[in-house]
Amino acid sequence: MTDTTWMYENFEPAGSAIGYRVTRKLDEVQSPFQKIEIYESTDWGNLMLIDGAMMLTTRDNFLYHEMMSHPALFTHADPKQVVIIGGGDCGTLREVLRHPGVEKAVQCDIDEQVTRMAEKYFPELCESNGDSRAQLLFDDGIAYMANCAPSSVDIVIVDSTDPVGPAEGLFNRAFYESCFRALKDDGILVQQSESPLVLLDLIREMRGEMRKAGFNAFQTLPFPQPCYPTGWWSCTLARKHGDDGFGFREVDARDKAFATKYYSADTHKGAATLPPFVAAALAE
Amino acid sequence: MTDTTWMYENFEPAGSAIGYRVTRKLDEVQSPFQKIEIYESTDWGNLMLIDGAMMLTTRDNFLYHEMMSHPALFTHADPKQVVIIGGGDCGTLREVLRHPGVEKAVQCDIDEQVTRMAEKYFPELCESNGDSRAQLLFDDGIAYMANCAPSSVDIVIVDSTDPVGPAEGLFNRAFYESCFRALKDDGILVQQSESPLVLLDLIREMRGEMRKAGFNAFQTLPFPQPCYPTGWWSCTLARKHGDDGFGFREVDARDKAFATKYYSADTHKGAATLPPFVAAALAE
C-alpha cells in the first residue's frame, strides 16, 4: 500500500479550500517568477501548483482549456490569428489549434519553466507544440500585447493565474488597451474570470476596466472546474461592438471535426444563459 | 481579530477535499442516527456537517435546493402531491411550497434533530414549515414509501445524504419499487445523484436500479454546488413512460410568480443538455 497525504489549498479571498490526496512530490522548481511544484495524486493524475495555488490536474483540465478556447473561437466569424497570453501549460494552445481555420497561434508566457514542466508531466497538453502554426514565446505578455501590430489579431486569450503576482498587470485598463489596439474590429478578448459564485466583484471590476479600454460588449460563461476555488469558474468574452447578446457559429460548433469532452454547441448555449443571481450582479 | 481555523472534509471515493475557514463550533448533537455539527464560518455563513460530511452552508444551499425541486416540479404537468424523503433541513420543502399548485408536501426524515438544528441555525430554510400544506414526519423514509397508497403521489424527491449509513437503503431497487408503486402514472422520482465528474458509476448504477424497479426514462441534471465534493453535483429524474427527452413547462417556468437565484427556464434547459463526456458515460 502506498503512503498518501492530503494536501490543501486555502483560498483566502473566499474562505474556502480545495484539497487532493497525493502520493508524492514529483518535482519542484523555483523559476525567476514563481515556484512550480508537481505532485502525483491518487485520483486526479498529476497536479501542478504555482506558488501554492492549484493550476491544473490531469483529470479535470479539459474543462478549463475547452472553455477558454472554443466559445471564443466559435463566436468569432473566422478566427485566423490567435494570441494566448500566459497559458504556459499549452493546453489552451492545443485546443485553439484544433480549429483548422487558425493560421497562427502565438503563446506568450513569461515563465518558460511552466512549459518545461508541462512537457514532462502533462505531455498530452503539449502534443500540438510542434504544429507549424504554433509559436511559443517566453516573454512578458504585457509588453507583447503593447508591441503587437494594430488590428492584427482575431482573438486574444488571457490564460493567466489569479490577479496577484506576475499576473496582476493582466487585469487592468492599460493591458486591455493594448489588447483593444491589437485586435481587429471584430476581434474578441477572452479572459479567465474566476468564480462566479464568490468573485462577482472581480468580474464586475474586470468588465469595468475592459469598458474603459474601449470594449463595448461582454459575455461571462460559467463552467465547472473542480481544481479551482468553489469548483465553479468562468471566462469573460469582450468585443468592441454590438451588445451583450453574443451569438455564435452554432452549426459549425455542432459539426466540428474534432472531439471535445465538455464543450459542445449545447453546453455553449447553456453557459451563455446566466443564472439569475449572476445576471443580476453583473447588471448592477 | 477573531481566531479562525481551516476545517477540511476529505472525500475518500474521489481523493479530493473541500474546506472552510471557520470561527467556532456553534453546536453538536449525537442523534440516534448520526452526529450533527454546526459551525460558523468566515464567508459561508453557518455550516451543517453530518458524520463529518458537509451537508449545507448558508451561502450556497440555494443551488442544491432549487435544483432538487424546480426542475422536477416544472417537468410534471400539474404536481399536487409531493413527498420528500430526507430533506430534514427543510430547504427543499420551502422550494416545493413556492409552487401554488402543490396541495400537500410531506417531508419524511428519519432524524428529527436535523430539523431542530435547521430551525435554529438555518431559520430561513424553515420559513414554510408552518404552511398548512406541509406535513413534517420524523420516520423511516423506506417504510413511508412502502406504505404509501398506490398511485397517490405526483413527485417523490429523495433528498438524502450519500449512499452510506442511514441513506444506503435509498439507492436500491426495493426502495425504487416502493416509489414506483406510490407514484401516479405520470409521476416523477428525483434523487440527488452525486458528482457527474467523478461518480458517473454511481449515477449509472442508480439508473440501473431504477430501471429494474420499472422506471423507463431518465434525465440527469448537473449543477454547481461548492460545498459538495468537486463542486459539481447532479440530480436524476426518473419517470415510468416516455423516453429520455424530458421536456418541461418552459412558459410556466419563465412566468413563475416566485424568485429563484439559480433556477430559471434557461438554466433548466442548459442543465438538460449534458456535456459530451457525461452523455457518453451515461449512454454506456
PDB file of N, CA and C in Angstrom, chain A residues 230-284:
ATOM      1  N   THR A 230     -14.071  26.877  -5.090  1.00  0.00           N
ATOM      2  CA  THR A 230     -15.526  26.674  -5.187  1.00  0.00           C
ATOM      3  C   THR A 230     -15.918  25.662  -6.265  1.00  0.00           C
ATOM      4  N   GLY A 231     -14.983  25.276  -7.142  1.00  0.00           N
ATOM      5  CA  GLY A 231     -15.321  24.296  -8.173  1.00  0.00           C
ATOM      6  C   GLY A 231     -16.158  24.858  -9.300  1.00  0.00           C
ATOM      7  N   TRP A 232     -16.393  26.157  -9.272  1.00  0.00           N
ATOM      8  CA  TRP A 232     -17.203  26.784 -10.320  1.00  0.00           C
ATOM      9  C   TRP A 232     -16.432  27.988 -10.813  1.00  0.00           C
ATOM     10  N   TRP A 233     -16.152  28.048 -12.109  1.00  0.00           N
ATOM     11  CA  TRP A 233     -15.254  29.051 -12.647  1.00  0.00           C
ATOM     12  C   TRP A 233     -15.927  29.764 -13.820  1.00  0.00           C
ATOM     13  N   SER A 234     -15.210  30.671 -14.456  1.00  0.00           N
ATOM     14  CA  SER A 234     -15.812  31.383 -15.589  1.00  0.00           C
ATOM     15  C   SER A 234     -14.742  31.955 -16.495  1.00  0.00           C
ATOM     16  N   CYS A 235     -15.147  32.235 -17.732  1.00  0.00           N
ATOM     17  CA  CYS A 235     -14.345  33.084 -18.604  1.00  0.00           C
ATOM     18  C   CYS A 235     -15.244  34.237 -19.054  1.00  0.00           C
ATOM     19  N   THR A 236     -14.613  35.348 -19.399  1.00  0.00           N
ATOM     20  CA  THR A 236     -15.384  36.505 -19.861  1.00  0.00           C
ATOM     21  C   THR A 236     -14.877  36.932 -21.236  1.00  0.00           C
ATOM     22  N   LEU A 237     -15.812  37.039 -22.185  1.00  0.00           N
ATOM     23  CA  LEU A 237     -15.503  37.491 -23.532  1.00  0.00           C
ATOM     24  C   LEU A 237     -15.829  38.983 -23.647  1.00  0.00           C
ATOM     25  N   ALA A 238     -15.010  39.705 -24.413  1.00  0.00           N
ATOM     26  CA  ALA A 238     -15.277  41.123 -24.659  1.00  0.00           C
ATOM     27  C   ALA A 238     -15.042  41.417 -26.129  1.00  0.00           C
ATOM     28  N   ARG A 239     -15.878  42.290 -26.708  1.00  0.00           N
ATOM     29  CA  ARG A 239     -15.612  42.727 -28.070  1.00  0.00           C
ATOM     30  C   ARG A 239     -15.937  44.200 -28.212  1.00  0.00           C
ATOM     31  N   LYS A 240     -15.543  44.749 -29.350  1.00  0.00           N
ATOM     32  CA  LYS A 240     -15.566  46.209 -29.500  1.00  0.00           C
ATOM     33  C   LYS A 240     -16.955  46.746 -29.780  1.00  0.00           C
ATOM     34  N   HIS A 241     -17.757  45.981 -30.473  1.00  0.00           N
ATOM     35  CA  HIS A 241     -19.053  46.486 -30.937  1.00  0.00           C
ATOM     36  C   HIS A 241     -20.168  45.521 -30.568  1.00  0.00           C
ATOM     37  N   GLY A 242     -21.385  45.975 -30.816  1.00  0.00           N
ATOM     38  CA  GLY A 242     -22.546  45.121 -30.581  1.00  0.00           C
ATOM     39  C   GLY A 242     -22.995  45.200 -29.133  1.00  0.00           C
ATOM     40  N   ASP A 243     -23.937  44.322 -28.795  1.00  0.00           N
ATOM     41  CA  ASP A 243     -24.432  44.304 -27.421  1.00  0.00           C
ATOM     42  C   ASP A 243     -24.054  42.976 -26.759  1.00  0.00           C
ATOM     43  N   ASP A 244     -24.540  42.778 -25.549  1.00  0.00           N
ATOM     44  CA  ASP A 244     -24.135  41.604 -24.783  1.00  0.00           C
ATOM     45  C   ASP A 244     -24.793  40.312 -25.282  1.00  0.00           C
ATOM     46  N   GLY A 245     -25.665  40.417 -26.277  1.00  0.00           N
ATOM     47  CA  GLY A 245     -26.266  39.208 -26.845  1.00  0.00           C
ATOM     48  C   GLY A 245     -25.335  38.562 -27.856  1.00  0.00           C
ATOM     49  N   PHE A 246     -24.334  37.868 -27.344  1.00  0.00           N
ATOM     50  CA  PHE A 246     -23.367  37.213 -28.218  1.00  0.00           C
ATOM     51  C   PHE A 246     -24.009  35.988 -28.860  1.00  0.00           C
ATOM     52  N   GLY A 247     -24.034  35.926 -30.157  1.00  0.00           N
ATOM     53  CA  GLY A 247     -24.373  34.671 -30.798  1.00  0.00           C
ATOM     54  C   GLY A 247     -23.095  33.869 -31.014  1.00  0.00           C
ATOM     55  N   PHE A 248     -23.212  32.727 -31.648  1.00  0.00           N
ATOM     56  CA  PHE A 248     -22.001  32.010 -32.055  1.00  0.00           C
ATOM     57  C   PHE A 248     -22.326  31.123 -33.252  1.00  0.00           C
ATOM     58  N   ARG A 249     -21.295  30.599 -33.886  1.00  0.00           N
ATOM     59  CA  ARG A 249     -21.487  29.759 -35.073  1.00  0.00           C
ATOM     60  C   ARG A 249     -21.962  28.373 -34.624  1.00  0.00           C
ATOM     61  N   GLU A 250     -23.260  28.307 -34.333  1.00  0.00           N
ATOM     62  CA  GLU A 250     -23.805  27.107 -33.712  1.00  0.00           C
ATOM     63  C   GLU A 250     -23.705  25.883 -34.627  1.00  0.00           C
ATOM     64  N   VAL A 251     -23.966  26.084 -35.890  1.00  0.00           N
ATOM     65  CA  VAL A 251     -23.893  24.951 -36.829  1.00  0.00           C
ATOM     66  C   VAL A 251     -22.455  24.435 -36.934  1.00  0.00           C
ATOM     67  N   ASP A 252     -21.509  25.365 -37.008  1.00  0.00           N
ATOM     68  CA  ASP A 252     -20.104  24.945 -37.066  1.00  0.00           C
ATOM     69  C   ASP A 252     -19.700  24.216 -35.781  1.00  0.00           C
ATOM     70  N   ALA A 253     -20.185  24.723 -34.652  1.00  0.00           N
ATOM     71  CA  ALA A 253     -19.853  24.083 -33.373  1.00  0.00           C
ATOM     72  C   ALA A 253     -20.431  22.666 -33.323  1.00  0.00           C
ATOM     73  N   ARG A 254     -21.633  22.521 -33.870  1.00  0.00           N
ATOM     74  CA  ARG A 254     -22.274  21.211 -33.882  1.00  0.00           C
ATOM     75  C   ARG A 254     -21.560  20.238 -34.831  1.00  0.00           C
ATOM     76  N   ASP A 255     -21.060  20.790 -35.950  1.00  0.00           N
ATOM     77  CA  ASP A 255     -20.440  19.945 -36.974  1.00  0.00           C
ATOM     78  C   ASP A 255     -18.925  19.884 -36.888  1.00  0.00           C
ATOM     79  N   LYS A 256     -18.349  20.390 -35.819  1.00  0.00           N
ATOM     80  CA  LYS A 256     -16.886  20.453 -35.727  1.00  0.00           C
ATOM     81  C   LYS A 256     -16.273  19.066 -35.925  1.00  0.00           C
ATOM     82  N   ALA A 257     -15.081  19.078 -36.526  1.00  0.00           N
ATOM     83  CA  ALA A 257     -14.453  17.809 -36.915  1.00  0.00           C
ATOM     84  C   ALA A 257     -13.587  17.230 -35.810  1.00  0.00           C
ATOM     85  N   PHE A 258     -13.562  17.870 -34.656  1.00  0.00           N
ATOM     86  CA  PHE A 258     -12.727  17.363 -33.567  1.00  0.00           C
ATOM     87  C   PHE A 258     -13.589  17.070 -32.345  1.00  0.00           C
ATOM     88  N   ALA A 259     -13.105  16.174 -31.500  1.00  0.00           N
ATOM     89  CA  ALA A 259     -13.861  15.780 -30.308  1.00  0.00           C
ATOM     90  C   ALA A 259     -13.548  16.692 -29.131  1.00  0.00           C
ATOM     91  N   THR A 260     -14.544  16.920 -28.318  1.00  0.00           N
ATOM     92  CA  THR A 260     -14.352  17.637 -27.066  1.00  0.00           C
ATOM     93  C   THR A 260     -15.078  16.844 -25.978  1.00  0.00           C
ATOM     94  N   LYS A 261     -14.676  17.063 -24.743  1.00  0.00           N
ATOM     95  CA  LYS A 261     -15.286  16.316 -23.649  1.00  0.00           C
ATOM     96  C   LYS A 261     -16.367  17.129 -22.940  1.00  0.00           C
ATOM     97  N   TYR A 262     -16.119  18.423 -22.772  1.00  0.00           N
ATOM     98  CA  TYR A 262     -17.111  19.260 -22.097  1.00  0.00           C
ATOM     99  C   TYR A 262     -17.808  20.211 -23.067  1.00  0.00           C
ATOM    100  N   TYR A 263     -17.043  20.843 -23.945  1.00  0.00           N
ATOM    101  CA  TYR A 263     -17.625  21.824 -24.857  1.00  0.00           C
ATOM    102  C   TYR A 263     -18.512  21.158 -25.905  1.00  0.00           C
ATOM    103  N   SER A 264     -19.649  21.786 -26.158  1.00  0.00           N
ATOM    104  CA  SER A 264     -20.479  21.418 -27.297  1.00  0.00           C
ATOM    105  C   SER A 264     -21.318  22.639 -27.621  1.00  0.00           C
ATOM    106  N   ALA A 265     -21.982  22.617 -28.768  1.00  0.00           N
ATOM    107  CA  ALA A 265     -22.895  23.730 -29.086  1.00  0.00           C
ATOM    108  C   ALA A 265     -23.904  23.903 -27.958  1.00  0.00           C
ATOM    109  N   ASP A 266     -24.355  22.790 -27.392  1.00  0.00           N
ATOM    110  CA  ASP A 266     -25.351  22.865 -26.317  1.00  0.00           C
ATOM    111  C   ASP A 266     -24.779  23.409 -25.007  1.00  0.00           C
ATOM    112  N   THR A 267     -23.600  22.925 -24.611  1.00  0.00           N
ATOM    113  CA  THR A 267     -23.043  23.474 -23.365  1.00  0.00           C
ATOM    114  C   THR A 267     -22.681  24.948 -23.558  1.00  0.00           C
ATOM    115  N   HIS A 268     -22.285  25.326 -24.777  1.00  0.00           N
ATOM    116  CA  HIS A 268     -22.014  26.734 -25.074  1.00  0.00           C
ATOM    117  C   HIS A 268     -23.280  27.576 -24.852  1.00  0.00           C
ATOM    118  N   LYS A 269     -24.380  27.115 -25.430  1.00  0.00           N
ATOM    119  CA  LYS A 269     -25.660  27.822 -25.247  1.00  0.00           C
ATOM    120  C   LYS A 269     -26.063  27.845 -23.780  1.00  0.00           C
ATOM    121  N   GLY A 270     -25.880  26.719 -23.110  1.00  0.00           N
ATOM    122  CA  GLY A 270     -26.240  26.651 -21.691  1.00  0.00           C
ATOM    123  C   GLY A 270     -25.441  27.640 -20.857  1.00  0.00           C
ATOM    124  N   ALA A 271     -24.132  27.699 -21.124  1.00  0.00           N
ATOM    125  CA  ALA A 271     -23.275  28.600 -20.347  1.00  0.00           C
ATOM    126  C   ALA A 271     -23.635  30.062 -20.603  1.00  0.00           C
ATOM    127  N   ALA A 272     -24.150  30.323 -21.797  1.00  0.00           N
ATOM    128  CA  ALA A 272     -24.456  31.710 -22.182  1.00  0.00           C
ATOM    129  C   ALA A 272     -25.704  32.261 -21.485  1.00  0.00           C
ATOM    130  N   THR A 273     -26.486  31.379 -20.869  1.00  0.00           N
ATOM    131  CA  THR A 273     -27.667  31.863 -20.146  1.00  0.00           C
ATOM    132  C   THR A 273     -27.361  31.844 -18.659  1.00  0.00           C
ATOM    133  N   LEU A 274     -27.011  32.983 -18.144  1.00  0.00           N
ATOM    134  CA  LEU A 274     -26.533  33.063 -16.765  1.00  0.00           C
ATOM    135  C   LEU A 274     -27.644  32.798 -15.757  1.00  0.00           C
ATOM    136  N   PRO A 275     -27.312  32.133 -14.654  1.00  0.00           N
ATOM    137  CA  PRO A 275     -28.269  32.008 -13.552  1.00  0.00           C
ATOM    138  C   PRO A 275     -28.699  33.402 -13.089  1.00  0.00           C
ATOM    139  N   PRO A 276     -29.955  33.532 -12.624  1.00  0.00           N
ATOM    140  CA  PRO A 276     -30.476  34.859 -12.254  1.00  0.00           C
ATOM    141  C   PRO A 276     -29.573  35.653 -11.305  1.00  0.00           C
ATOM    142  N   PHE A 277     -28.993  35.013 -10.304  1.00  0.00           N
ATOM    143  CA  PHE A 277     -28.209  35.813  -9.345  1.00  0.00           C
ATOM    144  C   PHE A 277     -26.915  36.340  -9.963  1.00  0.00           C
ATOM    145  N   VAL A 278     -26.351  35.618 -10.932  1.00  0.00           N
ATOM    146  CA  VAL A 278     -25.142  36.108 -11.604  1.00  0.00           C
ATOM    147  C   VAL A 278     -25.518  37.243 -12.558  1.00  0.00           C
ATOM    148  N   ALA A 279     -26.583  37.026 -13.310  1.00  0.00           N
ATOM    149  CA  ALA A 279     -27.036  38.062 -14.247  1.00  0.00           C
ATOM    150  C   ALA A 279     -27.347  39.356 -13.505  1.00  0.00           C
ATOM    151  N   ALA A 280     -28.031  39.229 -12.364  1.00  0.00           N
ATOM    152  CA  ALA A 280     -28.399  40.430 -11.594  1.00  0.00           C
ATOM    153  C   ALA A 280     -27.148  41.150 -11.095  1.00  0.00           C
ATOM    154  N   ALA A 281     -26.181  40.382 -10.602  1.00  0.00           N
ATOM    155  CA  ALA A 281     -24.962  41.005 -10.068  1.00  0.00           C
ATOM    156  C   ALA A 281     -24.175  41.710 -11.170  1.00  0.00           C
ATOM    157  N   LEU A 282     -24.130  41.120 -12.357  1.00  0.00           N
ATOM    158  CA  LEU A 282     -23.358  41.732 -13.445  1.00  0.00           C
ATOM    159  C   LEU A 282     -24.097  42.911 -14.073  1.00  0.00           C
ATOM    160  N   ALA A 283     -25.401  42.982 -13.863  1.00  0.00           N
ATOM    161  CA  ALA A 283     -26.181  44.094 -14.423  1.00  0.00           C
ATOM    162  C   ALA A 283     -26.091  45.338 -13.540  1.00  0.00           C
ATOM    163  N   GLU A 284     -25.591  45.166 -12.330  1.00  0.00           N
ATOM    164  CA  GLU A 284     -25.527  46.301 -11.382  1.00  0.00           C
ATOM    165  C   GLU A 284     -24.640  47.423 -11.898  1.00  0.00           C
TER     166      GLU A 284
END
